[in-house]
Amino acid sequence: MGRGRRARGRNLTGILLLDKPVGCSSNAALQSVKRLYDARKAGHTGSLDPLASGLLPICFGHATKLSGYLLDADKTYWVRAKLGERTDTADAEGVVTESRPVPELGDPMIEAVLQGFLGEQTQLPPMYSAVKHKGKRLYELARAGEVVERKPRTIIVHELKLCRHEGIELELEMRCSKGTYVRTLVEDIAEKLGTVAHVIALRRTAVGPFKAEAMVDLPRLEALAESAPETLDDLLLPMSSALGHWAEVQLDPDSSYYLQRGQAVQVSGAPTEGMVRIYDHARQFLGVGEIQDDGLVAPRRLMKD
């Protein structure tokens, strides 16, 4: 038998808040960052279309174990839409498939329509999406000219506000649950306004506890890699920061011992329900736990910072 190939790159753990540029796929951005850090293991949390820019958390090492929680987190977007034209991809990269007059729209009318999209609702994933159908991505089928039946998904729009309305352009800001397709939401809003629309610019400004203010762009990373590579690691956040919006519990040495062996433990002052961040007596991050019906803290995903 041949020897297994040794994994290449550095073993590092942490989270980088990347400002993904327009025109770059999420995977291409990930590979660029992974190369700059010479990282052995890295992954991104929640793809952005090439047309979109903004917050793309990159998880290194053990932090990749928490990527699922960021995928499930609420996201915030700024979007600019062009009214009067629908495209096959619902964004500016597609071909115009329908044109419709744009009625006279005042801000009060637009804001009233936006109010109707708040809360829980169902949304049909677009054909140009990464959802799988019989093992193939929908966008692969769409590019081949196929249209297949899709199942509606339940989403929640927590906030939706009008930032600007000028002529045939709308700028909106929204905070929504995982699985929300902004392109589809824009099309649905336009329909209620009596016209059609497509996205011409999209930027993600928040993912769970992470905000745009802490982002780093690729040019800055490339400059640091060239001039001061030893400072790159200073930009990484601890992996526990991915759960910064959760309550935390701190264990005594005995409780830490039993929890790390898979047992639920009693913790004084713990929340009565939900998921929690778990730390030991020395403030070492142990992982993710869940409050059981009996009030005990049960381990769900254990790791070390």
PDB file of N, CA and C in Angstrom, residues 80-83 102 105 107 110 162-171 200:
ATOM      1  N   ARG A  80     -29.777  46.867  -4.428  1.00  0.00           N
ATOM      2  CA  ARG A  80     -30.303  47.845  -5.378  1.00  0.00           C
ATOM      3  C   ARG A  80     -31.000  47.075  -6.494  1.00  0.00           C
ATOM      4  N   ALA A  81     -32.225  47.484  -6.806  1.00  0.00           N
ATOM      5  CA  ALA A  81     -33.023  46.806  -7.826  1.00  0.00           C
ATOM      6  C   ALA A  81     -33.408  47.776  -8.935  1.00  0.00           C
ATOM      7  N   LYS A  82     -33.498  47.253 -10.132  1.00  0.00           N
ATOM      8  CA  LYS A  82     -33.968  48.029 -11.274  1.00  0.00           C
ATOM      9  C   LYS A  82     -35.381  47.570 -11.610  1.00  0.00           C
ATOM     10  N   LEU A  83     -36.309  48.508 -11.587  1.00  0.00           N
ATOM     11  CA  LEU A  83     -37.701  48.216 -11.892  1.00  0.00           C
ATOM     12  C   LEU A  83     -37.939  48.242 -13.405  1.00  0.00           C
ATOM     13  N   VAL A 102     -43.363  50.980 -15.376  1.00  0.00           N
ATOM     14  CA  VAL A 102     -43.252  51.211 -13.941  1.00  0.00           C
ATOM     15  C   VAL A 102     -44.254  52.302 -13.560  1.00  0.00           C
ATOM     16  N   LEU A 105     -44.735  55.729  -8.314  1.00  0.00           N
ATOM     17  CA  LEU A 105     -44.580  55.128  -6.987  1.00  0.00           C
ATOM     18  C   LEU A 105     -44.095  56.180  -6.000  1.00  0.00           C
ATOM     19  N   ASP A 107     -42.983  57.028  -1.942  1.00  0.00           N
ATOM     20  CA  ASP A 107     -42.368  56.300  -0.844  1.00  0.00           C
ATOM     21  C   ASP A 107     -43.390  55.670   0.106  1.00  0.00           C
ATOM     22  N   ILE A 110     -44.576  52.426  -1.419  1.00  0.00           N
ATOM     23  CA  ILE A 110     -43.531  51.391  -1.408  1.00  0.00           C
ATOM     24  C   ILE A 110     -43.366  50.828   0.001  1.00  0.00           C
ATOM     25  N   LEU A 162     -36.960  50.781   3.154  1.00  0.00           N
ATOM     26  CA  LEU A 162     -36.603  51.510   1.945  1.00  0.00           C
ATOM     27  C   LEU A 162     -35.479  52.482   2.268  1.00  0.00           C
ATOM     28  N   CYS A 163     -34.375  52.366   1.543  1.00  0.00           N
ATOM     29  CA  CYS A 163     -33.242  53.285   1.730  1.00  0.00           C
ATOM     30  C   CYS A 163     -33.280  54.431   0.719  1.00  0.00           C
ATOM     31  N   ARG A 164     -33.689  54.109  -0.516  1.00  0.00           N
ATOM     32  CA  ARG A 164     -33.717  55.129  -1.572  1.00  0.00           C
ATOM     33  C   ARG A 164     -34.655  54.694  -2.682  1.00  0.00           C
ATOM     34  N   HIS A 165     -35.378  55.641  -3.248  1.00  0.00           N
ATOM     35  CA  HIS A 165     -36.189  55.398  -4.437  1.00  0.00           C
ATOM     36  C   HIS A 165     -35.989  56.570  -5.375  1.00  0.00           C
ATOM     37  N   GLU A 166     -35.421  56.284  -6.530  1.00  0.00           N
ATOM     38  CA  GLU A 166     -35.164  57.331  -7.513  1.00  0.00           C
ATOM     39  C   GLU A 166     -35.408  56.761  -8.901  1.00  0.00           C
ATOM     40  N   GLY A 167     -36.434  57.273  -9.581  1.00  0.00           N
ATOM     41  CA  GLY A 167     -36.760  56.796 -10.920  1.00  0.00           C
ATOM     42  C   GLY A 167     -37.145  55.330 -10.906  1.00  0.00           C
ATOM     43  N   ILE A 168     -36.399  54.530 -11.641  1.00  0.00           N
ATOM     44  CA  ILE A 168     -36.708  53.100 -11.733  1.00  0.00           C
ATOM     45  C   ILE A 168     -35.787  52.258 -10.836  1.00  0.00           C
ATOM     46  N   GLU A 169     -35.118  52.901  -9.888  1.00  0.00           N
ATOM     47  CA  GLU A 169     -34.243  52.163  -8.974  1.00  0.00           C
ATOM     48  C   GLU A 169     -34.760  52.225  -7.543  1.00  0.00           C
ATOM     49  N   LEU A 170     -34.636  51.083  -6.858  1.00  0.00           N
ATOM     50  CA  LEU A 170     -34.958  50.976  -5.441  1.00  0.00           C
ATOM     51  C   LEU A 170     -33.729  50.484  -4.701  1.00  0.00           C
ATOM     52  N   GLU A 171     -33.467  51.037  -3.524  1.00  0.00           N
ATOM     53  CA  GLU A 171     -32.444  50.497  -2.642  1.00  0.00           C
ATOM     54  C   GLU A 171     -33.124  50.093  -1.342  1.00  0.00           C
ATOM     55  N   ILE A 200     -29.525  44.621  -9.322  1.00  0.00           N
ATOM     56  CA  ILE A 200     -28.349  45.127 -10.033  1.00  0.00           C
ATOM     57  C   ILE A 200     -27.144  45.299  -9.109  1.00  0.00           C
TER      58      ILE A 200
END
